[in-house]
């Protein structure tokens, strides 16, 4: 059995990844089963460097706030700001503090220095402005979209004034109250003002689309792309807040699905610029349905990866990362009857596994699922090995 498994493995490098795929995908997704480990982020950085230098990739998109990501993109493309400021203000969830994320941004800035715009690397956050415990106010995205249009189209075409938006938005803490995640009555998402804002956001996005011929010749491509991002984010956040105020049993499943829908729309926009490496939790990138156990019971939804894959087919490829140990988190040597346990017997510190071939080698009865003693690590689902294009196996994750 181990000999068969060994025959499915390769080195973790860009050439081997491309060898598993029918062609160069526009979106190459690399999942991770846990967040915040520099061992995994360092591996991601090296793979991205190789994809840039050998395969012509020019963008990396990570599971971070799409609006904050504009700060990082400005820095890596033009040097705007300082590295310290960018890491604090440009990457959400506190992940700007990770050394490997800092190394990535520093390397991208150095790579871009002196290069023409067409050859520069780009950075994108593709998550919505969301935390699991709360969602941002739609103010930033909505007012940025309004400001973009107000500067470029006849004022009579605008559905409202900036003052009207400000009045309807009110105080931002009305939108960001973390108690609303578990208590729908604390949400402002179904108030009369929020309902009016949803209509105005829809009208602003429609105006943006209606004025496309004019805007494309009077504004830069980057400004146009950002305006579209503002529109997606404003409508997505208002939709998310609306359903935060819902009291039906489907509430959390709907919220999880809406978050991944925002992610998928952002990834499709990233793909329009050219080939990109995508990095996020496996559950956001897999093709099968995602599941989670929450306080009111299990929920399931289609992930961003499933949505994008359904849209673009072979232009999307997915590599999931699997781990042997994270001993500093209490995750010790995997049981030998799990996929991770079988891969742990291999001598390499890390390897790339041909997932469909591995599924064939293991036969009709999949290995036992691994059970993690730590909530922050999600093991592979052995029933879905063939649904990914490859597995990056890391034997031991060492403490950062």
Tab-separated table of C-alpha atoms in Angstrom:
chain	number	residue	atom	x	y	z
A	1	UNK	CA	0.000	0.000	0.000
A	2	UNK	CA	2.777	2.441	0.927
A	3	UNK	CA	4.555	1.673	-2.343
A	4	UNK	CA	1.360	2.548	-4.236
A	5	UNK	CA	1.023	5.778	-2.280
A	6	UNK	CA	4.659	6.694	-2.919
A	7	UNK	CA	4.004	6.401	-6.646
A	8	UNK	CA	1.399	9.202	-6.365
A	9	UNK	CA	3.776	11.755	-4.799
A	10	UNK	CA	5.962	14.513	-6.220
A	11	UNK	CA	8.032	17.433	-4.974
A	12	UNK	CA	6.064	20.524	-3.984
A	13	UNK	CA	6.965	22.910	-6.775
A	14	UNK	CA	5.287	24.774	-9.611
A	15	UNK	CA	6.385	22.317	-12.290
A	16	UNK	CA	4.951	19.350	-10.405
A	17	UNK	CA	1.685	21.190	-9.752
A	18	UNK	CA	1.294	21.988	-13.446
A	19	UNK	CA	2.082	18.365	-14.257
A	20	UNK	CA	-1.043	17.292	-12.351
A	21	UNK	CA	-3.322	19.623	-14.314
A	22	UNK	CA	-4.617	19.585	-17.902
A	23	UNK	CA	-3.419	23.176	-18.400
A	24	UNK	CA	-2.486	26.338	-16.533
A	25	UNK	CA	-5.580	27.281	-14.493
A	26	UNK	CA	-6.613	30.897	-14.198
A	27	UNK	CA	-7.288	30.319	-10.491
A	28	UNK	CA	-4.998	27.896	-8.664
A	29	UNK	CA	-6.403	27.459	-5.159
A	30	UNK	CA	-4.170	26.283	-2.325
A	31	UNK	CA	-6.167	25.434	0.779
A	32	UNK	CA	-4.955	25.152	4.351
A	33	UNK	CA	-6.573	23.153	7.171
A	34	UNK	CA	-5.654	25.667	9.874
A	35	UNK	CA	-4.746	29.344	10.028
A	36	UNK	CA	-1.706	31.156	11.340
A	37	UNK	CA	1.111	28.648	10.883
A	38	UNK	CA	4.219	30.117	9.238
A	39	UNK	CA	5.281	26.650	8.043
A	40	UNK	CA	2.271	26.616	5.706
A	41	UNK	CA	2.562	30.298	4.783
A	42	UNK	CA	6.250	29.893	3.915
A	43	UNK	CA	5.363	26.996	1.616
A	44	UNK	CA	2.673	29.161	-0.012
A	45	UNK	CA	5.160	31.985	-0.515
A	46	UNK	CA	7.691	29.732	-2.209
A	47	UNK	CA	5.074	28.219	-4.496
A	48	UNK	CA	3.852	31.694	-5.456
A	49	UNK	CA	7.405	32.809	-6.224
A	50	UNK	CA	7.851	29.820	-8.536
A	51	UNK	CA	4.487	30.402	-10.204
A	52	UNK	CA	5.487	34.010	-10.868
A	53	UNK	CA	8.917	33.197	-12.241
A	54	UNK	CA	8.069	30.028	-14.170
A	55	UNK	CA	4.374	30.178	-15.066
A	56	UNK	CA	3.543	33.864	-15.480
A	57	UNK	CA	1.248	34.225	-12.461
A	58	UNK	CA	0.867	37.845	-11.394
A	59	UNK	CA	-1.682	37.930	-8.546
A	60	UNK	CA	-2.086	36.354	-5.139
A	61	UNK	CA	-5.495	36.467	-3.446
A	62	UNK	CA	-5.782	35.551	0.233
A	63	UNK	CA	-8.613	35.052	2.713
A	64	UNK	CA	-8.608	38.636	3.932
A	65	UNK	CA	-10.880	41.696	3.772
A	66	UNK	CA	-11.215	42.748	0.115
A	67	UNK	CA	-11.391	46.442	0.995
A	68	UNK	CA	-8.345	46.321	3.260
A	69	UNK	CA	-6.471	44.451	0.543
A	70	UNK	CA	-6.461	47.607	-1.590
A	71	UNK	CA	-3.956	49.073	0.897
A	72	UNK	CA	-1.555	46.183	0.265
A	73	UNK	CA	-2.070	46.350	-3.488
A	74	UNK	CA	-1.212	50.062	-3.492
A	75	UNK	CA	1.969	49.317	-1.559
A	76	UNK	CA	3.233	46.431	-3.699
A	77	UNK	CA	2.430	48.177	-6.984
A	78	UNK	CA	3.546	51.731	-6.179
A	79	UNK	CA	5.250	51.775	-2.781
A	80	UNK	CA	2.468	53.832	-1.170
A	81	UNK	CA	2.790	53.795	2.615
A	82	UNK	CA	5.258	51.871	4.773
A	83	UNK	CA	5.484	48.142	5.313
A	84	UNK	CA	4.523	48.491	8.979
A	85	UNK	CA	1.422	50.539	8.133
A	86	UNK	CA	0.402	48.184	5.354
A	87	UNK	CA	0.668	45.058	7.466
A	88	UNK	CA	-1.471	46.667	10.164
A	89	UNK	CA	-4.117	48.217	7.912
A	90	UNK	CA	-4.115	45.977	4.851
A	91	UNK	CA	-4.665	42.409	6.122
A	92	UNK	CA	-7.622	41.467	8.302
A	93	UNK	CA	-8.132	38.974	11.142
A	94	UNK	CA	-4.812	40.072	12.703
A	95	UNK	CA	-2.910	38.055	10.098
A	96	UNK	CA	-0.751	41.008	9.113
A	97	UNK	CA	1.310	40.177	12.211
A	98	UNK	CA	2.472	36.847	10.791
A	99	UNK	CA	6.114	36.901	9.684
A	100	UNK	CA	5.420	34.932	6.499
A	101	UNK	CA	2.702	37.359	5.385
A	102	UNK	CA	5.116	40.229	5.970
A	103	UNK	CA	7.767	38.378	3.938
A	104	UNK	CA	5.283	37.925	1.081
A	105	UNK	CA	4.390	41.614	0.896
A	106	UNK	CA	8.036	42.677	1.181
A	107	UNK	CA	9.053	40.316	-1.651
A	108	UNK	CA	6.231	41.499	-3.918
A	109	UNK	CA	7.238	45.156	-3.414
A	110	UNK	CA	10.887	44.341	-4.202
A	111	UNK	CA	9.884	42.315	-7.278
A	112	UNK	CA	7.775	45.177	-8.623
A	113	UNK	CA	10.376	47.873	-8.087
A	114	UNK	CA	11.312	49.308	-11.486
A	115	UNK	CA	9.034	47.039	-13.501
A	116	UNK	CA	6.409	48.332	-15.950
A	117	UNK	CA	2.785	48.174	-14.801
A	118	UNK	CA	2.012	45.212	-17.081
A	119	UNK	CA	4.599	43.054	-15.288
A	120	UNK	CA	3.872	44.036	-11.699
A	121	UNK	CA	2.507	41.614	-9.141
A	122	UNK	CA	-0.895	42.342	-7.619
A	123	UNK	CA	-2.362	41.552	-4.210
A	124	UNK	CA	-6.028	40.973	-3.405
A	125	UNK	CA	-8.050	40.130	-0.365
A	126	UNK	CA	-11.073	38.163	-1.522
A	127	UNK	CA	-13.062	37.779	1.696
A	128	UNK	CA	-15.852	40.201	2.487
A	129	UNK	CA	-15.348	42.742	5.297
A	130	UNK	CA	-16.573	40.093	7.704
A	131	UNK	CA	-15.481	38.425	10.894
A	132	UNK	CA	-17.269	35.326	12.115
A	133	UNK	CA	-18.569	37.377	15.037
A	134	UNK	CA	-19.632	40.488	13.114
A	135	UNK	CA	-19.860	42.266	9.768
A	136	UNK	CA	-18.590	45.707	8.826
A	137	UNK	CA	-20.723	48.735	8.164
A	138	UNK	CA	-21.431	49.167	4.446
A	139	UNK	CA	-20.332	52.818	4.764
A	140	UNK	CA	-16.854	52.552	3.230
A	141	UNK	CA	-17.909	50.613	0.139
A	142	UNK	CA	-21.179	52.494	-0.413
A	143	UNK	CA	-19.724	55.982	-0.062
A	144	UNK	CA	-16.696	55.087	-2.208
A	145	UNK	CA	-18.994	53.886	-4.993
A	146	UNK	CA	-21.130	57.009	-4.726
A	147	UNK	CA	-18.033	59.221	-4.761
A	148	UNK	CA	-16.635	57.493	-7.841
A	149	UNK	CA	-19.881	57.999	-9.757
A	150	UNK	CA	-20.521	61.545	-8.489
A	151	UNK	CA	-17.174	62.646	-9.916
A	152	UNK	CA	-17.892	61.204	-13.365
A	153	UNK	CA	-21.590	61.234	-14.254
A	154	UNK	CA	-24.363	63.841	-14.364
A	155	UNK	CA	-25.615	64.528	-10.847
A	156	UNK	CA	-29.212	64.106	-12.011
A	157	UNK	CA	-28.500	60.425	-12.699
A	158	UNK	CA	-27.467	59.679	-9.127
A	159	UNK	CA	-30.256	58.030	-7.089
A	160	UNK	CA	-29.380	60.023	-3.965
A	161	UNK	CA	-26.922	62.474	-2.460
A	162	UNK	CA	-23.979	61.666	-0.234
A	163	UNK	CA	-25.858	63.345	2.628
A	164	UNK	CA	-28.786	60.954	2.195
A	165	UNK	CA	-26.452	57.960	2.360
A	166	UNK	CA	-24.806	59.313	5.498
A	167	UNK	CA	-28.165	59.876	7.193
A	168	UNK	CA	-29.430	56.392	6.357
A	169	UNK	CA	-26.170	54.732	7.430
A	170	UNK	CA	-26.219	56.362	10.856
A	171	UNK	CA	-23.596	55.369	13.421
A	172	UNK	CA	-21.330	52.515	12.360
A	173	UNK	CA	-21.712	50.701	15.683
A	174	UNK	CA	-25.345	50.034	14.715
A	175	UNK	CA	-23.951	47.714	12.043
A	176	UNK	CA	-20.990	46.181	13.838
A	177	UNK	CA	-22.560	45.072	17.145
A	178	UNK	CA	-21.058	41.574	17.707
A	179	UNK	CA	-24.109	40.533	19.728
A	180	UNK	CA	-26.113	40.515	16.484
A	181	UNK	CA	-24.418	37.301	15.371
A	182	UNK	CA	-26.241	35.268	18.006
A	183	UNK	CA	-29.160	37.625	18.663
A	184	UNK	CA	-30.944	38.663	15.434
A	185	UNK	CA	-32.944	41.307	17.300
A	186	UNK	CA	-29.693	43.279	17.749
A	187	UNK	CA	-29.188	43.562	13.988
A	188	UNK	CA	-30.135	46.699	12.074
A	189	UNK	CA	-30.182	44.784	8.790
A	190	UNK	CA	-33.960	44.736	8.334
A	191	UNK	CA	-34.664	48.282	9.497
A	192	UNK	CA	-36.397	50.711	7.160
A	193	UNK	CA	-33.117	52.590	6.662
A	194	UNK	CA	-31.267	49.376	5.753
A	195	UNK	CA	-33.983	48.443	3.270
A	196	UNK	CA	-33.712	51.864	1.631
A	197	UNK	CA	-29.912	51.498	1.465
A	198	UNK	CA	-30.232	48.139	-0.299
A	199	UNK	CA	-32.344	49.767	-3.017
A	200	UNK	CA	-29.949	52.693	-3.372
A	201	UNK	CA	-26.926	50.365	-3.552
A	202	UNK	CA	-28.663	48.406	-6.304
A	203	UNK	CA	-29.383	51.632	-8.193
A	204	UNK	CA	-25.771	52.794	-7.853
A	205	UNK	CA	-24.458	49.488	-9.205
A	206	UNK	CA	-26.950	49.668	-12.064
A	207	UNK	CA	-25.748	53.198	-12.861
A	208	UNK	CA	-22.156	51.982	-12.837
A	209	UNK	CA	-23.085	49.301	-15.370
A	210	UNK	CA	-25.154	51.693	-17.491
A	211	UNK	CA	-22.254	54.132	-17.766
A	212	UNK	CA	-19.645	51.503	-18.682
A	213	UNK	CA	-18.725	52.939	-22.136
A	214	UNK	CA	-18.205	56.419	-20.677
A	215	UNK	CA	-16.391	55.250	-17.554
A	216	UNK	CA	-13.977	52.964	-19.386
A	217	UNK	CA	-12.632	55.856	-21.442
A	218	UNK	CA	-12.605	58.476	-18.680
A	219	UNK	CA	-11.080	56.474	-15.837
A	220	UNK	CA	-8.180	54.061	-15.360
A	221	UNK	CA	-8.778	50.292	-15.472
A	222	UNK	CA	-7.773	50.054	-11.811
A	223	UNK	CA	-10.275	52.737	-10.770
A	224	UNK	CA	-12.992	50.954	-12.747
A	225	UNK	CA	-12.128	47.622	-11.138
A	226	UNK	CA	-12.232	49.203	-7.701
A	227	UNK	CA	-15.611	50.796	-8.345
A	228	UNK	CA	-16.967	47.377	-9.229
A	229	UNK	CA	-15.438	45.999	-6.028
A	230	UNK	CA	-17.160	48.771	-4.052
A	231	UNK	CA	-20.456	47.817	-5.665
A	232	UNK	CA	-20.068	44.086	-4.962
A	233	UNK	CA	-19.065	44.792	-1.382
A	234	UNK	CA	-21.826	47.293	-0.641
A	235	UNK	CA	-24.597	45.063	-1.994
A	236	UNK	CA	-23.054	41.952	-0.416
A	237	UNK	CA	-22.760	43.544	3.023
A	238	UNK	CA	-26.299	44.912	2.948
A	239	UNK	CA	-27.607	41.512	1.926
A	240	UNK	CA	-25.571	39.876	4.721
A	241	UNK	CA	-26.853	42.344	7.334
A	242	UNK	CA	-30.430	41.774	6.165
A	243	UNK	CA	-30.131	38.060	6.883
A	244	UNK	CA	-28.343	38.636	10.182
A	245	UNK	CA	-31.715	39.968	11.356
A	246	UNK	CA	-33.456	36.764	10.228
A	247	UNK	CA	-34.902	34.386	12.823
A	248	UNK	CA	-35.497	31.298	10.658
A	249	UNK	CA	-33.661	27.975	11.201
A	250	UNK	CA	-31.749	28.554	7.942
A	251	UNK	CA	-30.181	31.790	9.210
A	252	UNK	CA	-26.591	30.597	9.786
A	253	UNK	CA	-26.505	28.376	6.700
A	254	UNK	CA	-27.609	31.389	4.671
A	255	UNK	CA	-24.969	33.658	6.252
A	256	UNK	CA	-22.184	31.151	5.563
A	257	UNK	CA	-23.389	30.823	1.974
A	258	UNK	CA	-23.584	34.593	1.492
A	259	UNK	CA	-20.022	35.050	2.731
A	260	UNK	CA	-18.725	32.475	0.269
A	261	UNK	CA	-20.790	34.018	-2.515
A	262	UNK	CA	-18.996	37.322	-1.873
A	263	UNK	CA	-15.696	35.435	-1.977
A	264	UNK	CA	-16.627	33.751	-5.263
A	265	UNK	CA	-17.596	37.026	-6.929
A	266	UNK	CA	-14.278	38.548	-5.856
A	267	UNK	CA	-12.351	35.547	-7.190
A	268	UNK	CA	-14.071	35.775	-10.568
A	269	UNK	CA	-13.038	39.433	-10.709
A	270	UNK	CA	-9.443	38.492	-9.821
A	271	UNK	CA	-9.473	35.848	-12.557
A	272	UNK	CA	-10.385	38.474	-15.143
A	273	UNK	CA	-6.929	40.037	-14.622
A	274	UNK	CA	-5.011	36.847	-15.387
A	275	UNK	CA	-3.737	33.746	-13.558
A	276	UNK	CA	-3.727	33.985	-9.759
A	277	UNK	CA	-2.813	31.871	-6.754
A	278	UNK	CA	-5.640	31.761	-4.192
A	279	UNK	CA	-4.965	30.928	-0.547
A	280	UNK	CA	-7.619	30.258	2.104
A	281	UNK	CA	-9.023	27.627	4.419
A	282	UNK	CA	-9.759	24.355	2.617
A	283	UNK	CA	-13.471	24.672	3.366
A	284	UNK	CA	-13.704	27.898	1.344
A	285	UNK	CA	-11.996	26.363	-1.699
A	286	UNK	CA	-13.232	22.768	-1.951
A	287	UNK	CA	-15.656	21.595	-4.619
A	288	UNK	CA	-17.917	19.586	-2.309
A	289	UNK	CA	-20.315	21.213	0.137
A	290	UNK	CA	-18.782	22.763	3.236
A	291	UNK	CA	-20.088	21.900	6.695
A	292	UNK	CA	-19.691	23.359	10.170
A	293	UNK	CA	-21.027	22.562	13.613
A	294	UNK	CA	-22.441	25.715	15.210
A	295	UNK	CA	-24.305	26.497	18.434
A	296	UNK	CA	-27.700	25.728	16.905
A	297	UNK	CA	-26.503	22.572	15.093
A	298	UNK	CA	-24.782	21.633	11.815
A	299	UNK	CA	-24.908	23.899	8.762
A	300	UNK	CA	-23.857	23.259	5.168
A	301	UNK	CA	-23.367	25.479	2.139
A	302	UNK	CA	-21.573	25.701	-1.199
A	303	UNK	CA	-18.107	27.196	-0.828
A	304	UNK	CA	-16.488	29.881	-2.969
A	305	UNK	CA	-14.414	27.172	-4.656
A	306	UNK	CA	-17.490	25.126	-5.514
A	307	UNK	CA	-19.223	28.199	-6.949
A	308	UNK	CA	-16.206	29.291	-9.000
A	309	UNK	CA	-15.469	25.771	-10.222
A	310	UNK	CA	-19.073	25.443	-11.424
A	311	UNK	CA	-18.643	28.676	-13.389
A	312	UNK	CA	-15.194	28.277	-14.944
A	313	UNK	CA	-14.575	24.511	-15.005
A	314	UNK	CA	-10.928	23.589	-15.667
A	315	UNK	CA	-9.878	27.221	-15.254
A	316	UNK	CA	-10.131	26.445	-11.500
A	317	UNK	CA	-7.829	23.960	-9.760
A	318	UNK	CA	-7.779	23.038	-6.083
A	319	UNK	CA	-4.938	21.721	-3.951
A	320	UNK	CA	-5.857	21.007	-0.337
A	321	UNK	CA	-3.192	20.931	2.352
A	322	UNK	CA	-3.122	18.067	4.842
A	323	UNK	CA	-0.974	17.821	7.966
A	324	UNK	CA	0.712	15.168	10.042
A	325	UNK	CA	1.291	16.908	13.372
A	326	UNK	CA	0.828	20.319	14.984
A	327	UNK	CA	2.263	19.269	18.325
A	328	UNK	CA	2.104	22.745	19.869
A	329	UNK	CA	-1.680	22.571	19.302
A	330	UNK	CA	-2.035	19.051	20.669
A	331	UNK	CA	-2.338	17.426	17.220
A	332	UNK	CA	-0.002	14.424	17.399
A	333	UNK	CA	0.925	11.600	15.017
A	334	UNK	CA	-2.138	10.625	12.956
A	335	UNK	CA	-3.684	7.181	13.289
A	336	UNK	CA	-2.284	4.756	10.672
A	337	UNK	CA	-5.715	3.996	9.177
A	338	UNK	CA	-6.291	7.651	8.114
A	339	UNK	CA	-5.086	9.333	4.926
A	340	UNK	CA	-2.815	11.549	7.003
A	341	UNK	CA	-1.465	8.471	8.804
A	342	UNK	CA	-0.655	6.708	5.521
A	343	UNK	CA	1.084	9.800	4.160
A	344	UNK	CA	2.959	10.265	7.437
A	345	UNK	CA	4.896	7.057	6.752
A	346	UNK	CA	6.586	8.701	3.752
A	347	UNK	CA	10.102	10.042	4.357
A	348	UNK	CA	9.632	13.536	2.899
A	349	UNK	CA	8.954	16.567	5.105
A	350	UNK	CA	6.365	17.611	2.540
A	351	UNK	CA	5.137	16.332	-0.786
A	352	UNK	CA	2.555	16.895	-3.500
A	353	UNK	CA	0.089	14.031	-3.919
A	354	UNK	CA	-1.908	13.238	-7.041
A	355	UNK	CA	-5.266	13.062	-5.234
A	356	UNK	CA	-7.307	11.216	-7.895
A	357	UNK	CA	-4.523	8.588	-8.255
A	358	UNK	CA	-4.319	8.249	-4.480
A	359	UNK	CA	-8.068	7.670	-4.304
A	360	UNK	CA	-7.706	4.922	-6.919
A	361	UNK	CA	-4.771	3.335	-5.073
A	362	UNK	CA	-6.778	3.221	-1.833
A	363	UNK	CA	-9.634	1.350	-3.497
A	364	UNK	CA	-13.369	1.498	-2.992
A	365	UNK	CA	-13.298	1.723	0.796
A	366	UNK	CA	-11.854	5.091	1.888
A	367	UNK	CA	-9.619	5.295	4.964
A	368	UNK	CA	-11.046	6.306	8.310
A	369	UNK	CA	-11.640	10.034	8.843
A	370	UNK	CA	-9.202	11.665	11.222
A	371	UNK	CA	-10.619	13.346	14.320
A	372	UNK	CA	-8.795	16.462	15.496
A	373	UNK	CA	-8.401	17.097	19.224
A	374	UNK	CA	-8.093	20.825	18.441
A	375	UNK	CA	-10.992	22.815	17.000
A	376	UNK	CA	-8.697	24.995	14.883
A	377	UNK	CA	-7.553	22.174	12.593
A	378	UNK	CA	-9.839	20.456	10.069
A	379	UNK	CA	-8.525	17.089	8.768
A	380	UNK	CA	-9.086	15.786	5.252
A	381	UNK	CA	-12.406	14.206	4.384
A	382	UNK	CA	-11.260	10.877	2.863
A	383	UNK	CA	-14.573	10.466	1.026
A	384	UNK	CA	-13.714	13.403	-1.243
A	385	UNK	CA	-10.081	12.737	-2.203
A	386	UNK	CA	-10.891	12.555	-5.899
A	387	UNK	CA	-12.662	15.936	-5.799
A	388	UNK	CA	-9.389	17.822	-5.443
A	389	UNK	CA	-6.615	18.035	-8.021
A	390	UNK	CA	-3.854	17.452	-5.517
A	391	UNK	CA	-2.909	17.329	-1.854
A	392	UNK	CA	0.034	19.167	-0.348
A	393	UNK	CA	1.074	17.064	2.646
A	394	UNK	CA	3.175	18.666	5.378
A	395	UNK	CA	4.512	16.115	7.826
A	396	UNK	CA	5.167	18.320	10.873
A	397	UNK	CA	4.079	21.902	11.463
A	398	UNK	CA	6.531	23.530	13.810
A	399	UNK	CA	5.669	26.372	16.151
A	400	UNK	CA	6.261	29.760	14.539
